[in-house]
């Protein structure tokens, strides 16, 4: 009871405040006049986001790269790097361009990710322009190999989409791309002659392929989208085929013991002979992409390989082909001219004129 009485006394002691007892605003002096709010009718300028241009630019200009030929030390370093075939089996990179039952000249084409519609256009044009049968007509065995940077599970669909007749491998870790100096960029660059689809069409096709890969869980494994590729031609040091006598046919000095004991040879001895028969290769010509659609044009690729220039029935295609024939992207010197001279001497056919020479003759 006592506590309730104390609370009642405390409440009674609180002063009753009403609006009339509160102090009003101070009267405005004669010197201060109320200022009316001014409304600006000028259009408000839009604010833009500042872009940090200190980092490498991916959408502006071309990446800084060069077409310096890989050194022998670099080739020795990467010859055992692993690439995967369409079945996921591993192969040493050197086995793609050197060894028994391998063509003496091999053009290795590095593409972007497997969703890239622009690279798909390039491989489609390649498949229409250069076929394995057309390469058989060259005086020196020549072949083409494709290498991508995504999961090897995409290779089968990629080959069907592009109608590629050449073997396709994968370097998912991009070890070869990095070692051979290929860069990263999202810049489109100029439109080359090999592009057949519009940018919208190629983009939508890539999205459709990505959606198709969702059930398999591979939608994000088609490869690094910033990675660009290039082309590298591996050739022997000399056109003349190295000739050697097999060990079992070599004459031994009279009374000299056989190295393997008796007439049988050890397996290691046979392996050594096979190693001796494999000729060393070097990169004699190369091109590194500076943008996402900067592959070497077909006329230059055919010239480097030593092939005749293809003629087009369509006037529009002929104009694009002629324009592409006048540009050069790669550097180096292949065996094309020597092969052309050899063909002329053997009476196989006239020496293949380069696209530039053919354009001058037509002019």
Coordinates of C-alpha atoms in Angstrom, one line a residue:
X1 CA 0.0 0.0 0.0
X2 CA 2.8 2.3 0.9
X3 CA 4.5 1.8 -2.5
X4 CA 1.3 2.6 -4.4
X5 CA 0.8 5.8 -2.4
X6 CA 4.4 6.9 -3.2
X7 CA 3.8 6.3 -6.9
X8 CA 0.5 8.3 -6.7
X9 CA 2.4 11.2 -5.1
X10 CA 5.1 11.1 -7.7
X11 CA 2.6 11.3 -10.5
X12 CA 0.8 14.2 -8.8
X13 CA 4.0 16.1 -8.6
X14 CA 4.5 16.0 -12.4
X15 CA 3.6 19.4 -13.9
X16 CA 0.7 19.5 -16.4
X17 CA 2.1 20.8 -19.7
X18 CA -0.1 21.9 -22.6
X19 CA 0.6 23.6 -25.9
X20 CA -0.2 27.1 -24.6
X21 CA 2.5 26.9 -21.9
X22 CA 5.3 25.9 -24.4
X23 CA 7.5 28.7 -25.7
X24 CA 6.7 29.7 -29.3
X25 CA 9.1 30.4 -32.1
X26 CA 11.2 33.5 -31.9
X27 CA 9.7 36.4 -33.8
X28 CA 11.5 37.0 -37.1
X29 CA 13.4 40.3 -37.1
X30 CA 12.7 42.9 -39.7
X31 CA 16.2 42.4 -41.2
X32 CA 15.6 38.7 -41.9
X33 CA 13.2 37.9 -44.8
X34 CA 12.0 34.4 -45.5
X35 CA 13.8 32.9 -48.6
X36 CA 11.5 31.0 -51.0
X37 CA 12.9 27.7 -52.3
X38 CA 14.2 27.9 -55.8
X39 CA 13.4 25.1 -58.2
X40 CA 16.0 24.5 -61.0
X41 CA 14.5 23.7 -64.3
X42 CA 17.9 22.7 -65.8
X43 CA 18.2 18.9 -66.7
X44 CA 20.2 16.9 -64.2
X45 CA 23.3 15.4 -65.7
X46 CA 23.6 11.7 -65.3
X47 CA 26.5 10.4 -63.2
X48 CA 28.7 7.7 -64.8
X49 CA 30.6 5.0 -63.0
X50 CA 34.3 5.6 -63.0
X51 CA 36.2 2.7 -64.5
X52 CA 39.6 1.7 -63.1
X53 CA 41.8 1.7 -66.2
X54 CA 45.0 0.8 -64.3
X55 CA 44.2 -2.9 -64.7
X56 CA 44.6 -4.7 -68.0
X57 CA 41.8 -3.6 -70.4
X58 CA 39.7 -6.5 -71.6
X59 CA 37.3 -4.6 -73.8
X60 CA 39.5 -1.8 -75.2
X61 CA 42.1 -2.4 -77.9
X62 CA 44.1 -5.5 -78.5
X63 CA 46.3 -7.3 -76.0
X64 CA 50.0 -6.7 -76.1
X65 CA 51.6 -9.9 -77.6
X66 CA 54.1 -10.8 -80.2
X67 CA 54.7 -13.6 -82.7
X68 CA 58.1 -14.5 -81.5
X69 CA 58.9 -18.1 -82.3
X70 CA 59.1 -20.4 -79.3
X71 CA 62.7 -21.3 -78.4
X72 CA 64.1 -24.9 -78.4
X73 CA 64.2 -24.7 -74.6
X74 CA 60.5 -23.8 -74.4
X75 CA 59.7 -26.7 -76.7
X76 CA 61.7 -29.1 -74.6
X77 CA 59.9 -27.8 -71.5
X78 CA 56.4 -28.4 -72.8
X79 CA 56.9 -31.6 -74.9
X80 CA 55.7 -33.7 -72.0
X81 CA 52.7 -31.5 -71.0
X82 CA 49.5 -33.5 -71.0
X83 CA 46.6 -33.1 -73.4
X84 CA 43.4 -35.1 -73.4
X85 CA 41.7 -36.7 -76.4
X86 CA 37.9 -37.1 -76.9
X87 CA 37.8 -40.1 -74.7
X88 CA 39.7 -38.4 -71.8
X89 CA 42.9 -40.3 -72.4
X90 CA 46.1 -38.4 -71.8
X91 CA 48.9 -37.8 -74.4
X92 CA 52.2 -36.0 -74.3
X93 CA 52.0 -32.8 -76.3
X94 CA 55.0 -33.9 -78.4
X95 CA 53.1 -36.9 -79.6
X96 CA 50.8 -34.6 -81.6
X97 CA 53.5 -33.3 -83.8
X98 CA 56.5 -35.8 -83.6
X99 CA 57.0 -39.5 -83.5
X100 CA 56.3 -42.6 -85.6
X101 CA 53.2 -42.4 -87.8
X102 CA 53.0 -38.6 -87.4
X103 CA 53.1 -36.2 -90.3
X104 CA 56.4 -34.4 -90.7
X105 CA 54.7 -31.0 -90.7
X106 CA 51.9 -30.4 -88.2
X107 CA 49.9 -27.1 -87.7
X108 CA 48.6 -26.9 -84.2
X109 CA 45.6 -24.5 -83.8
X110 CA 44.7 -23.4 -80.3
X111 CA 41.1 -22.2 -80.0
X112 CA 39.2 -20.5 -77.2
X113 CA 36.6 -22.1 -75.0
X114 CA 34.3 -24.7 -76.6
X115 CA 31.3 -22.3 -76.5
X116 CA 33.0 -19.7 -78.6
X117 CA 30.9 -19.2 -81.7
X118 CA 33.6 -17.2 -83.4
X119 CA 36.1 -20.0 -83.1
X120 CA 33.4 -22.4 -84.2
X121 CA 33.1 -20.3 -87.4
X122 CA 36.8 -20.5 -87.8
X123 CA 36.9 -24.3 -87.6
X124 CA 33.9 -24.6 -89.9
X125 CA 35.7 -22.4 -92.5
X126 CA 38.8 -24.5 -92.0
X127 CA 36.9 -27.7 -92.5
X128 CA 35.4 -26.4 -95.8
X129 CA 38.7 -25.0 -97.1
X130 CA 41.4 -27.5 -96.0
X131 CA 40.6 -31.2 -95.8
X132 CA 42.9 -34.2 -95.0
X133 CA 42.6 -35.2 -98.6
X134 CA 43.8 -31.9 -99.9
X135 CA 46.8 -32.1 -97.5
X136 CA 47.8 -35.5 -99.0
X137 CA 48.5 -33.7 -102.3
X138 CA 51.5 -31.8 -100.7
X139 CA 55.0 -33.3 -101.4
X140 CA 55.7 -33.4 -97.6
X141 CA 53.3 -35.1 -95.2
X142 CA 51.3 -32.3 -93.5
X143 CA 48.5 -32.4 -90.9
X144 CA 46.4 -30.2 -88.6
X145 CA 45.6 -30.6 -84.9
X146 CA 43.1 -28.6 -82.8
X147 CA 43.6 -27.9 -79.1
X148 CA 41.0 -26.3 -76.9
X149 CA 41.1 -25.2 -73.2
X150 CA 37.9 -26.9 -71.8
X151 CA 36.8 -30.3 -70.6
X152 CA 37.5 -33.1 -73.1
X153 CA 33.8 -34.2 -72.8
X154 CA 33.0 -31.3 -75.1
X155 CA 35.2 -32.5 -78.0
X156 CA 32.6 -34.8 -79.6
X157 CA 29.9 -32.2 -79.8
X158 CA 32.4 -29.6 -80.9
X159 CA 33.5 -31.8 -83.8
X160 CA 29.9 -32.4 -84.9
X161 CA 29.0 -28.7 -84.6
X162 CA 32.0 -27.6 -86.7
X163 CA 32.2 -30.6 -89.0
X164 CA 35.8 -30.8 -88.1
X165 CA 37.8 -33.6 -89.8
X166 CA 40.9 -33.1 -87.8
X167 CA 41.6 -34.5 -84.3
X168 CA 40.7 -32.3 -81.3
X169 CA 42.5 -32.3 -78.0
X170 CA 42.1 -30.4 -74.7
X171 CA 44.4 -28.6 -72.4
X172 CA 42.1 -27.8 -69.5
X173 CA 44.8 -26.4 -67.3
X174 CA 45.9 -24.1 -70.1
X175 CA 49.6 -25.0 -69.4
X176 CA 50.4 -24.9 -73.1
X177 CA 48.6 -21.6 -73.6
X178 CA 50.7 -20.0 -70.9
X179 CA 54.0 -21.5 -71.9
X180 CA 53.6 -20.5 -75.5
X181 CA 52.7 -16.9 -74.6
X182 CA 49.0 -16.8 -75.5
X183 CA 47.2 -14.0 -73.7
X184 CA 43.7 -13.3 -72.3
X185 CA 41.2 -10.8 -73.7
X186 CA 37.5 -10.2 -74.2
X187 CA 38.1 -7.6 -77.0
X188 CA 36.3 -8.5 -80.2
X189 CA 38.7 -6.8 -82.6
X190 CA 37.9 -6.4 -86.3
X191 CA 35.6 -8.7 -88.1
X192 CA 37.6 -11.3 -90.1
X193 CA 36.6 -13.0 -93.3
X194 CA 36.0 -16.4 -91.7
X195 CA 33.1 -15.1 -89.5
X196 CA 29.8 -16.4 -90.9
X197 CA 27.4 -15.7 -88.0
X198 CA 26.4 -12.4 -86.5
X199 CA 27.6 -11.7 -83.0
X200 CA 24.0 -12.2 -81.7
X201 CA 23.7 -15.6 -83.5
X202 CA 27.0 -16.9 -82.1
X203 CA 26.2 -15.7 -78.6
X204 CA 22.8 -17.3 -78.6
X205 CA 24.3 -20.5 -80.0
X206 CA 26.9 -20.5 -77.1
X207 CA 24.1 -20.0 -74.6
X208 CA 22.1 -22.9 -76.1
X209 CA 25.2 -25.2 -75.9
X210 CA 25.6 -24.1 -72.2
X211 CA 22.0 -25.0 -71.4
X212 CA 22.5 -28.4 -73.1
X213 CA 25.5 -29.1 -70.8
X214 CA 23.5 -28.4 -67.5
X215 CA 22.4 -32.1 -67.0
X216 CA 25.9 -33.4 -67.3
X217 CA 27.3 -30.8 -64.8
X218 CA 29.7 -29.4 -67.4
X219 CA 28.1 -26.1 -68.0
X220 CA 31.0 -24.2 -66.4
X221 CA 33.8 -26.4 -67.8
X222 CA 33.9 -25.4 -71.4
X223 CA 37.1 -23.3 -70.8
X224 CA 38.3 -19.9 -69.7
X225 CA 36.3 -17.3 -71.7
X226 CA 39.1 -14.8 -71.6
X227 CA 41.7 -17.1 -73.1
X228 CA 42.7 -16.5 -76.7
X229 CA 44.7 -18.9 -78.9
X230 CA 46.9 -19.0 -81.9
X231 CA 48.5 -21.2 -84.6
X232 CA 51.9 -22.9 -84.5
X233 CA 53.6 -24.8 -87.3
X234 CA 56.0 -27.6 -86.4
X235 CA 58.4 -28.7 -89.1
X236 CA 61.7 -30.7 -89.3
X237 CA 65.0 -28.9 -89.7
X238 CA 65.5 -30.4 -93.2
X239 CA 63.2 -31.5 -96.0
X240 CA 65.3 -34.6 -96.7
X241 CA 64.0 -37.6 -94.8
X242 CA 66.7 -38.9 -92.4
X243 CA 67.9 -42.3 -93.6
X244 CA 69.5 -44.8 -91.2
X245 CA 70.2 -48.4 -91.3
X246 CA 68.3 -50.5 -88.7
X247 CA 70.6 -51.9 -86.1
X248 CA 69.8 -55.6 -86.9
X249 CA 71.0 -55.0 -90.5
X250 CA 74.3 -53.3 -89.6
X251 CA 77.4 -55.3 -90.2
X252 CA 79.4 -56.1 -87.1
X253 CA 83.2 -56.1 -87.2
X254 CA 84.6 -59.7 -87.3
X255 CA 84.9 -61.1 -83.9
X256 CA 83.1 -58.3 -82.2
X257 CA 80.5 -59.4 -79.6
X258 CA 76.9 -58.4 -80.1
X259 CA 75.9 -55.5 -77.8
X260 CA 72.7 -57.3 -76.7
X261 CA 74.3 -60.8 -76.5
X262 CA 73.7 -63.3 -79.3
X263 CA 71.3 -62.4 -82.1
X264 CA 68.5 -61.2 -79.8
X265 CA 68.2 -57.5 -79.1
X266 CA 67.0 -56.1 -75.8
X267 CA 63.9 -54.1 -75.5
X268 CA 65.8 -51.0 -74.5
X269 CA 67.9 -51.3 -77.6
X270 CA 64.8 -51.3 -79.8
X271 CA 63.5 -48.3 -77.9
X272 CA 66.8 -46.5 -78.5
X273 CA 66.5 -47.2 -82.2
X274 CA 63.0 -45.9 -82.3
X275 CA 64.1 -42.8 -80.5
X276 CA 66.9 -42.2 -83.0
X277 CA 64.5 -42.5 -86.0
X278 CA 62.2 -39.7 -84.6
X279 CA 63.3 -36.4 -86.1
X280 CA 63.3 -33.3 -84.0
X281 CA 60.8 -30.6 -84.9
X282 CA 60.8 -26.9 -84.4
X283 CA 58.3 -24.1 -84.7
X284 CA 59.0 -22.3 -88.0
X285 CA 55.9 -20.1 -88.1
X286 CA 53.4 -18.9 -85.5
X287 CA 50.7 -16.4 -84.8
X288 CA 49.2 -15.4 -81.4
X289 CA 45.7 -13.9 -81.2
X290 CA 45.3 -10.4 -80.0
X291 CA 41.5 -10.5 -79.7
X292 CA 38.7 -13.0 -79.5
X293 CA 38.3 -13.3 -83.3
X294 CA 41.9 -12.8 -84.5
X295 CA 42.7 -16.3 -85.9
X296 CA 45.0 -16.4 -88.9
X297 CA 42.9 -16.0 -92.1
X298 CA 42.6 -18.9 -94.4
X299 CA 44.6 -17.5 -97.4
X300 CA 47.6 -17.0 -95.1
X301 CA 47.2 -20.4 -93.5
X302 CA 47.0 -22.1 -96.9
X303 CA 50.1 -20.2 -98.0
X304 CA 52.1 -21.2 -95.0
X305 CA 51.0 -24.9 -95.6
X306 CA 52.1 -24.6 -99.3
X307 CA 48.6 -25.0 -100.8
X308 CA 47.1 -23.3 -103.8
X309 CA 44.6 -20.4 -103.2
X310 CA 41.0 -21.5 -103.3
X311 CA 38.7 -19.7 -105.7
X312 CA 35.1 -18.7 -104.7
X313 CA 32.1 -18.7 -107.0
X314 CA 30.3 -16.0 -104.9
X315 CA 31.4 -12.5 -105.7
X316 CA 30.9 -11.5 -102.1
X317 CA 33.0 -14.3 -100.8
X318 CA 35.6 -13.5 -103.3
X319 CA 35.8 -9.9 -102.1
X320 CA 36.2 -11.1 -98.5
X321 CA 38.8 -13.6 -99.6
X322 CA 40.8 -11.1 -101.6
X323 CA 40.8 -8.7 -98.6
X324 CA 42.0 -11.4 -96.3
X325 CA 44.7 -12.4 -98.8
X326 CA 46.3 -9.0 -98.4
X327 CA 46.8 -9.1 -94.7
X328 CA 49.4 -11.1 -92.8
X329 CA 49.3 -11.9 -89.1
X330 CA 51.9 -14.5 -88.4
X331 CA 55.7 -14.5 -88.6
X332 CA 58.3 -17.0 -89.6
X333 CA 59.3 -19.0 -92.7
X334 CA 57.8 -22.4 -93.4
X335 CA 58.9 -25.0 -96.0
X336 CA 56.1 -23.9 -98.4
X337 CA 58.4 -22.4 -101.0
X338 CA 60.8 -25.3 -100.9
X339 CA 57.8 -27.7 -101.3
X340 CA 56.5 -25.6 -104.2
X341 CA 59.9 -25.8 -106.0
X342 CA 60.1 -29.5 -105.4
X343 CA 56.7 -30.1 -106.9
X344 CA 57.6 -28.0 -110.0
X345 CA 60.8 -30.0 -110.4
X346 CA 59.0 -33.3 -110.1
X347 CA 56.4 -32.2 -112.6
X348 CA 53.6 -32.6 -110.1
X349 CA 52.2 -29.3 -111.0
X350 CA 53.1 -25.6 -111.1
X351 CA 54.6 -23.9 -108.1
X352 CA 51.9 -22.7 -105.8
X353 CA 51.6 -18.9 -105.9
X354 CA 51.1 -17.1 -102.7
X355 CA 47.7 -15.3 -102.2
X356 CA 49.6 -12.0 -102.4
X357 CA 51.3 -12.9 -105.7
X358 CA 48.0 -14.2 -107.1
X359 CA 46.3 -11.0 -106.2
X360 CA 49.0 -9.0 -108.0
X361 CA 48.7 -11.2 -111.1
X362 CA 44.9 -10.8 -111.2
X363 CA 45.3 -7.0 -110.8

